[in-house]
């Protein structure tokens, strides 16, 4: 592509996920900015996934988030259960291992049956923007607990940091689509996003070798619901992305990058010109240090789910429907997401 060189983070089974340097978009000349924006859009159109480097979030900030996440999940089960997730409208709070089943199924009975047969091997904490009436974030009590005070402060700051990056990426998508760079700003300024801390506990290797032939996963095959997801991985790996050939390809962690994928609502918004690609988290790839061990160490990741402002109507983006017509009726962002979350829990 003229102006910039795009590396390949993943290239297998016709799945090509680009590794894109975001610095030229943030501070480059006009030509480099446009080339970077086009590369980002192409990645979402062709693979539904990109890796982003030089994204402006310091590695030290990410390390701090992971350290505080690990401290939270090390709390007693009683402490965590007291902060339980309480409604799809709020989408805030703690989810214990086995409660959620990530899947593309939408019938509650089917999801319940799958949850019993192949439960997800993870626990999580959802954090939304602070101060929403009737939708409190579920924080560990801070009185007399310095770790809890730091945890809340760090997570709220990171929520804002990721909100800013969300705005920049949507500006890049707009520029790549040939519409005004600020076109999405009125959809992203509300910060109706969710910071999700994820802990995949250490498990015996035998857990992944089931007698019934079903694949035991840490998080089942699914696509994300919103506009884009920012995923911060640790070094363990296990994320796989579905290829055009129907295989699942390892999305191997690359230090100091963010894996970003398009969600179902962005695909709908773009009149299906952007892909929302299925993915899952499975048994981690073998590492030399795991040789001879009976169990896999824990895995941590942090996902920031970006959504259009909940009160905004989502209708086809200009330039995506003039030749084919609009494939979907308009829908409020918040209504769409609540409907999807209601089926998951």
Coordinates of C-alpha atoms in Angstrom, one line a residue:
X1 CA 0.0 0.0 0.0
X2 CA 1.4 3.4 -1.0
X3 CA 2.8 5.4 1.8
X4 CA 3.1 2.7 4.5
X5 CA 4.3 -0.8 4.8
X6 CA 1.8 -3.2 6.4
X7 CA 3.2 -6.3 8.1
X8 CA 1.3 -9.6 8.6
X9 CA 0.6 -10.6 12.2
X10 CA -1.2 -13.8 11.1
X11 CA -1.2 -15.4 7.7
X12 CA -2.7 -18.9 7.4
X13 CA -5.7 -20.6 5.7
X14 CA -6.5 -17.4 3.7
X15 CA -6.7 -15.5 7.0
X16 CA -4.4 -12.4 6.9
X17 CA -4.5 -10.2 10.0
X18 CA -2.3 -7.1 9.4
X19 CA 0.0 -5.6 12.0
X20 CA -0.5 -1.8 11.6
X21 CA 1.6 1.0 13.0
X22 CA -0.8 3.6 14.3
X23 CA 1.8 6.4 14.8
X24 CA 1.4 7.8 11.2
X25 CA -2.3 8.3 11.9
X26 CA -1.8 10.0 15.2
X27 CA 1.0 12.3 14.1
X28 CA 2.0 11.7 10.5
X29 CA 1.5 13.8 7.4
X30 CA -1.8 13.8 5.5
X31 CA -0.7 11.1 3.0
X32 CA 0.5 8.7 5.7
X33 CA -2.6 9.3 7.8
X34 CA -4.8 8.4 4.9
X35 CA -2.8 5.3 4.1
X36 CA -2.9 4.1 7.7
X37 CA -6.6 4.6 7.8
X38 CA -7.1 2.7 4.6
X39 CA -5.0 -0.2 6.0
X40 CA -7.1 -0.3 9.1
X41 CA -10.4 -0.4 7.2
X42 CA -9.0 -3.1 4.8
X43 CA -8.1 -5.2 7.8
X44 CA -11.6 -5.0 9.2
X45 CA -13.1 -5.6 5.8
X46 CA -11.0 -8.6 4.9
X47 CA -10.3 -10.3 8.3
X48 CA -12.4 -8.5 10.8
X49 CA -9.2 -8.3 13.0
X50 CA -6.0 -6.1 13.1
X51 CA -3.0 -5.8 15.4
X52 CA -2.1 -2.3 16.3
X53 CA 1.3 -1.1 17.5
X54 CA 2.4 2.4 18.6
X55 CA -1.2 3.0 19.7
X56 CA -0.3 5.6 22.3
X57 CA -1.0 3.5 25.5
X58 CA 2.3 3.0 27.4
X59 CA 3.3 -0.6 28.2
X60 CA 3.7 0.4 31.8
X61 CA -0.1 1.3 31.9
X62 CA -1.0 -2.1 30.5
X63 CA 1.3 -3.9 33.0
X64 CA -0.4 -1.9 35.8
X65 CA -3.8 -3.0 34.6
X66 CA -2.8 -6.7 34.5
X67 CA -1.2 -6.6 37.9
X68 CA -4.3 -5.0 39.5
X69 CA -6.5 -7.5 37.7
X70 CA -4.5 -10.4 39.1
X71 CA -4.9 -9.0 42.6
X72 CA -8.6 -8.7 42.1
X73 CA -9.1 -12.3 41.0
X74 CA -6.9 -13.5 43.9
X75 CA -9.6 -12.2 46.3
X76 CA -11.7 -14.8 48.1
X77 CA -14.7 -16.2 46.2
X78 CA -17.0 -14.7 48.8
X79 CA -15.6 -11.2 48.2
X80 CA -15.9 -11.6 44.4
X81 CA -19.4 -13.1 44.6
X82 CA -20.5 -10.0 46.6
X83 CA -19.9 -8.0 43.4
X84 CA -22.0 -10.1 41.1
X85 CA -23.1 -9.0 37.6
X86 CA -26.8 -8.0 38.1
X87 CA -28.5 -7.1 34.8
X88 CA -27.9 -6.9 31.0
X89 CA -29.0 -3.2 31.0
X90 CA -26.1 -2.4 33.4
X91 CA -23.6 -5.0 32.3
X92 CA -21.5 -4.4 35.4
X93 CA -20.1 -6.7 38.0
X94 CA -18.4 -10.1 38.6
X95 CA -19.2 -13.3 36.7
X96 CA -18.0 -16.5 38.3
X97 CA -16.6 -19.4 36.3
X98 CA -19.4 -21.4 34.5
X99 CA -22.1 -18.7 34.6
X100 CA -21.5 -17.1 31.2
X101 CA -21.3 -19.2 28.0
X102 CA -19.8 -17.3 25.0
X103 CA -21.6 -18.6 22.0
X104 CA -23.5 -17.6 18.8
X105 CA -26.7 -19.4 20.0
X106 CA -29.6 -17.1 20.9
X107 CA -32.1 -19.5 22.4
X108 CA -31.7 -19.6 26.2
X109 CA -32.5 -23.3 26.4
X110 CA -29.8 -24.1 23.9
X111 CA -27.3 -21.9 25.8
X112 CA -28.1 -23.6 29.2
X113 CA -27.6 -27.0 27.7
X114 CA -24.2 -26.0 26.2
X115 CA -23.2 -24.3 29.4
X116 CA -23.7 -27.5 31.3
X117 CA -21.9 -29.7 28.8
X118 CA -19.0 -27.4 28.0
X119 CA -18.7 -24.5 30.5
X120 CA -16.3 -21.7 29.8
X121 CA -13.2 -21.9 32.0
X122 CA -13.0 -18.2 33.0
X123 CA -14.2 -15.6 35.4
X124 CA -14.6 -11.9 34.7
X125 CA -15.4 -8.4 36.0
X126 CA -17.3 -5.9 33.9
X127 CA -16.7 -2.1 34.5
X128 CA -18.8 0.5 32.8
X129 CA -18.5 4.3 32.9
X130 CA -18.8 5.6 36.4
X131 CA -21.8 7.5 37.7
X132 CA -24.6 6.0 35.6
X133 CA -27.9 6.4 37.6
X134 CA -29.2 3.0 38.8
X135 CA -26.2 1.2 37.2
X136 CA -23.4 1.2 39.7
X137 CA -20.0 -0.4 39.1
X138 CA -19.3 -3.1 41.5
X139 CA -16.1 -2.2 43.3
X140 CA -14.5 -4.0 46.2
X141 CA -15.2 -1.9 49.4
X142 CA -12.4 0.7 49.7
X143 CA -12.6 1.5 53.4
X144 CA -9.5 0.1 55.0
X145 CA -8.4 -1.6 51.8
X146 CA -5.6 0.3 49.9
X147 CA -5.5 -2.3 47.1
X148 CA -9.2 -1.7 46.5
X149 CA -8.7 2.1 46.3
X150 CA -5.8 1.7 43.8
X151 CA -7.8 -0.8 41.8
X152 CA -10.8 1.6 41.3
X153 CA -8.5 4.5 40.5
X154 CA -6.5 2.5 38.0
X155 CA -9.5 0.9 36.2
X156 CA -11.4 4.2 35.8
X157 CA -8.3 5.9 34.4
X158 CA -7.8 3.0 31.9
X159 CA -11.4 3.1 30.9
X160 CA -10.9 6.8 29.9
X161 CA -7.7 6.0 28.1
X162 CA -9.3 3.3 26.0
X163 CA -12.3 5.6 25.3
X164 CA -9.8 8.0 23.7
X165 CA -8.3 5.3 21.6
X166 CA -11.7 4.1 20.5
X167 CA -12.4 7.6 19.2
X168 CA -9.2 7.7 17.2
X169 CA -9.8 4.2 15.7
X170 CA -13.3 5.2 14.6
X171 CA -11.8 8.4 13.1
X172 CA -9.4 6.2 11.1
X173 CA -12.3 4.0 9.9
X174 CA -14.2 7.1 8.8
X175 CA -11.2 8.4 6.9
X176 CA -10.7 5.0 5.3
X177 CA -14.3 5.0 4.2
X178 CA -14.0 8.4 2.6
X179 CA -16.4 10.2 4.9
X180 CA -15.6 13.1 7.3
X181 CA -13.0 12.0 9.9
X182 CA -15.2 13.2 12.7
X183 CA -18.4 11.5 11.5
X184 CA -18.4 9.0 14.4
X185 CA -17.5 11.5 17.1
X186 CA -21.1 12.0 18.1
X187 CA -21.5 8.3 18.5
X188 CA -18.4 7.7 20.7
X189 CA -18.3 10.7 23.0
X190 CA -20.7 9.2 25.6
X191 CA -18.2 6.4 26.5
X192 CA -20.9 3.7 26.8
X193 CA -18.2 1.1 26.8
X194 CA -17.2 -1.9 29.0
X195 CA -13.8 -2.7 30.4
X196 CA -13.7 -6.4 31.0
X197 CA -11.0 -8.1 33.1
X198 CA -10.7 -11.8 32.4
X199 CA -9.0 -14.6 34.3
X200 CA -8.7 -18.1 32.9
X201 CA -7.6 -20.1 36.0
X202 CA -4.8 -22.6 35.8
X203 CA -6.2 -26.0 34.7
X204 CA -5.0 -29.6 34.4
X205 CA -4.0 -30.5 30.9
X206 CA -6.4 -33.4 31.1
X207 CA -9.3 -31.0 31.2
X208 CA -8.9 -30.3 27.5
X209 CA -9.0 -34.0 26.6
X210 CA -12.7 -35.0 27.0
X211 CA -14.0 -38.5 26.5
X212 CA -17.2 -37.2 24.8
X213 CA -15.3 -35.7 21.9
X214 CA -16.5 -32.1 22.7
X215 CA -13.8 -29.4 22.6
X216 CA -13.2 -28.0 26.1
X217 CA -12.6 -24.3 25.7
X218 CA -11.7 -21.4 27.9
X219 CA -14.2 -19.2 26.0
X220 CA -16.5 -20.6 23.3
X221 CA -16.7 -19.6 19.6
X222 CA -18.5 -16.3 19.3
X223 CA -18.4 -12.9 17.7
X224 CA -18.5 -9.7 19.7
X225 CA -21.6 -7.5 19.9
X226 CA -20.5 -3.9 19.7
X227 CA -18.5 -1.7 17.3
X228 CA -14.9 -2.7 18.1
X229 CA -13.1 -4.6 20.8
X230 CA -9.6 -3.7 22.1
X231 CA -7.9 -6.8 23.4
X232 CA -4.8 -6.8 25.6
X233 CA -3.3 -10.3 25.8
X234 CA -0.7 -11.7 28.1
X235 CA 2.0 -14.0 26.8
X236 CA 0.2 -17.3 27.3
X237 CA -1.9 -17.2 24.1
X238 CA -5.0 -19.3 23.3
X239 CA -7.0 -16.8 21.2
X240 CA -8.0 -18.3 17.9
X241 CA -9.7 -16.6 14.9
X242 CA -11.8 -18.4 12.4
X243 CA -10.4 -18.4 8.9
X244 CA -12.3 -18.3 5.6
X245 CA -11.6 -22.0 5.3
X246 CA -13.5 -22.7 8.6
X247 CA -10.3 -23.5 10.6
X248 CA -9.3 -21.7 13.7
X249 CA -5.9 -20.0 13.5
X250 CA -3.8 -18.9 16.5
X251 CA -3.7 -15.1 17.1
X252 CA -0.3 -15.3 18.7
X253 CA 0.4 -12.5 21.2
X254 CA 2.8 -9.8 20.0
X255 CA 4.4 -7.6 22.7
X256 CA 3.1 -4.1 23.0
X257 CA 0.3 -4.5 20.5
X258 CA -3.5 -4.5 20.8
X259 CA -5.6 -7.0 19.0
X260 CA -8.7 -5.1 17.6
X261 CA -11.7 -6.8 16.1
X262 CA -14.9 -5.5 14.6
X263 CA -18.1 -6.5 16.3
X264 CA -21.6 -7.4 15.0
X265 CA -23.0 -3.9 15.5
X266 CA -20.3 -2.3 13.4
X267 CA -20.8 -4.9 10.7
X268 CA -24.5 -4.1 10.7
X269 CA -23.7 -0.4 10.7
X270 CA -21.4 -0.8 7.7
X271 CA -24.1 -2.7 5.8
X272 CA -22.0 -5.9 6.0
X273 CA -19.0 -4.3 4.3
X274 CA -17.0 -4.9 7.5
X275 CA -16.6 -8.4 8.9
X276 CA -17.4 -9.5 12.5
X277 CA -15.3 -12.7 12.7
X278 CA -15.8 -15.5 15.0
X279 CA -13.1 -16.4 17.5
X280 CA -12.6 -18.4 20.7
X281 CA -10.0 -19.1 23.5
X282 CA -8.8 -22.7 23.7
X283 CA -6.0 -24.8 25.1
X284 CA -2.9 -22.6 24.9
X285 CA -0.2 -23.5 22.4
X286 CA 2.6 -25.7 23.9
X287 CA 5.5 -23.8 25.3
X288 CA 9.0 -25.3 26.2
X289 CA 8.5 -24.2 29.9
X290 CA 5.3 -26.3 30.1
X291 CA 7.1 -29.5 29.2
X292 CA 6.5 -32.1 31.9
X293 CA 3.9 -30.0 33.7
X294 CA 0.5 -31.5 34.4
X295 CA -1.3 -28.2 34.4
X296 CA -1.5 -25.0 32.4
X297 CA -0.7 -21.7 34.2
X298 CA -3.5 -19.1 34.5
X299 CA -4.1 -16.7 31.6
X300 CA -5.2 -13.1 31.9
X301 CA -6.5 -10.7 29.3
X302 CA -8.2 -7.4 29.3
X303 CA -10.9 -6.5 26.7
X304 CA -12.4 -3.1 26.2
X305 CA -15.8 -3.4 24.4
X306 CA -16.5 -0.2 22.4
X307 CA -20.1 0.7 21.6
X308 CA -21.9 3.6 19.9
X309 CA -23.6 5.8 22.5
X310 CA -26.6 3.8 23.7
X311 CA -29.2 6.4 22.8
X312 CA -28.1 6.7 19.2
X313 CA -29.9 5.1 16.3
X314 CA -27.7 2.9 14.2
X315 CA -28.4 3.0 10.5
X316 CA -26.2 2.2 7.5
X317 CA -23.1 4.5 7.2
X318 CA -23.1 6.8 4.1
X319 CA -21.3 5.1 1.2
X320 CA -22.2 1.5 2.2
X321 CA -25.7 1.2 0.9
X322 CA -26.1 3.4 -2.2
X323 CA -25.5 0.5 -4.6
X324 CA -27.1 -2.3 -2.6
X325 CA -29.7 -0.7 -0.4
X326 CA -29.9 -0.9 3.4
X327 CA -29.9 -4.5 4.6
X328 CA -31.0 -3.7 8.2
X329 CA -33.6 -1.5 9.9
X330 CA -32.4 1.2 12.2
X331 CA -32.0 0.2 15.9
X332 CA -30.9 1.9 19.0
X333 CA -27.4 0.9 20.1
X334 CA -28.4 0.2 23.7
X335 CA -31.5 -1.9 22.7
X336 CA -29.3 -4.0 20.4
X337 CA -26.7 -4.7 23.0
X338 CA -29.2 -5.5 25.8
X339 CA -30.9 -8.0 23.6
X340 CA -27.6 -9.8 22.9
X341 CA -26.5 -9.7 26.5
X342 CA -29.8 -11.1 27.7
X343 CA -29.3 -14.2 25.7
X344 CA -25.7 -14.7 27.0
X345 CA -26.3 -14.8 30.8

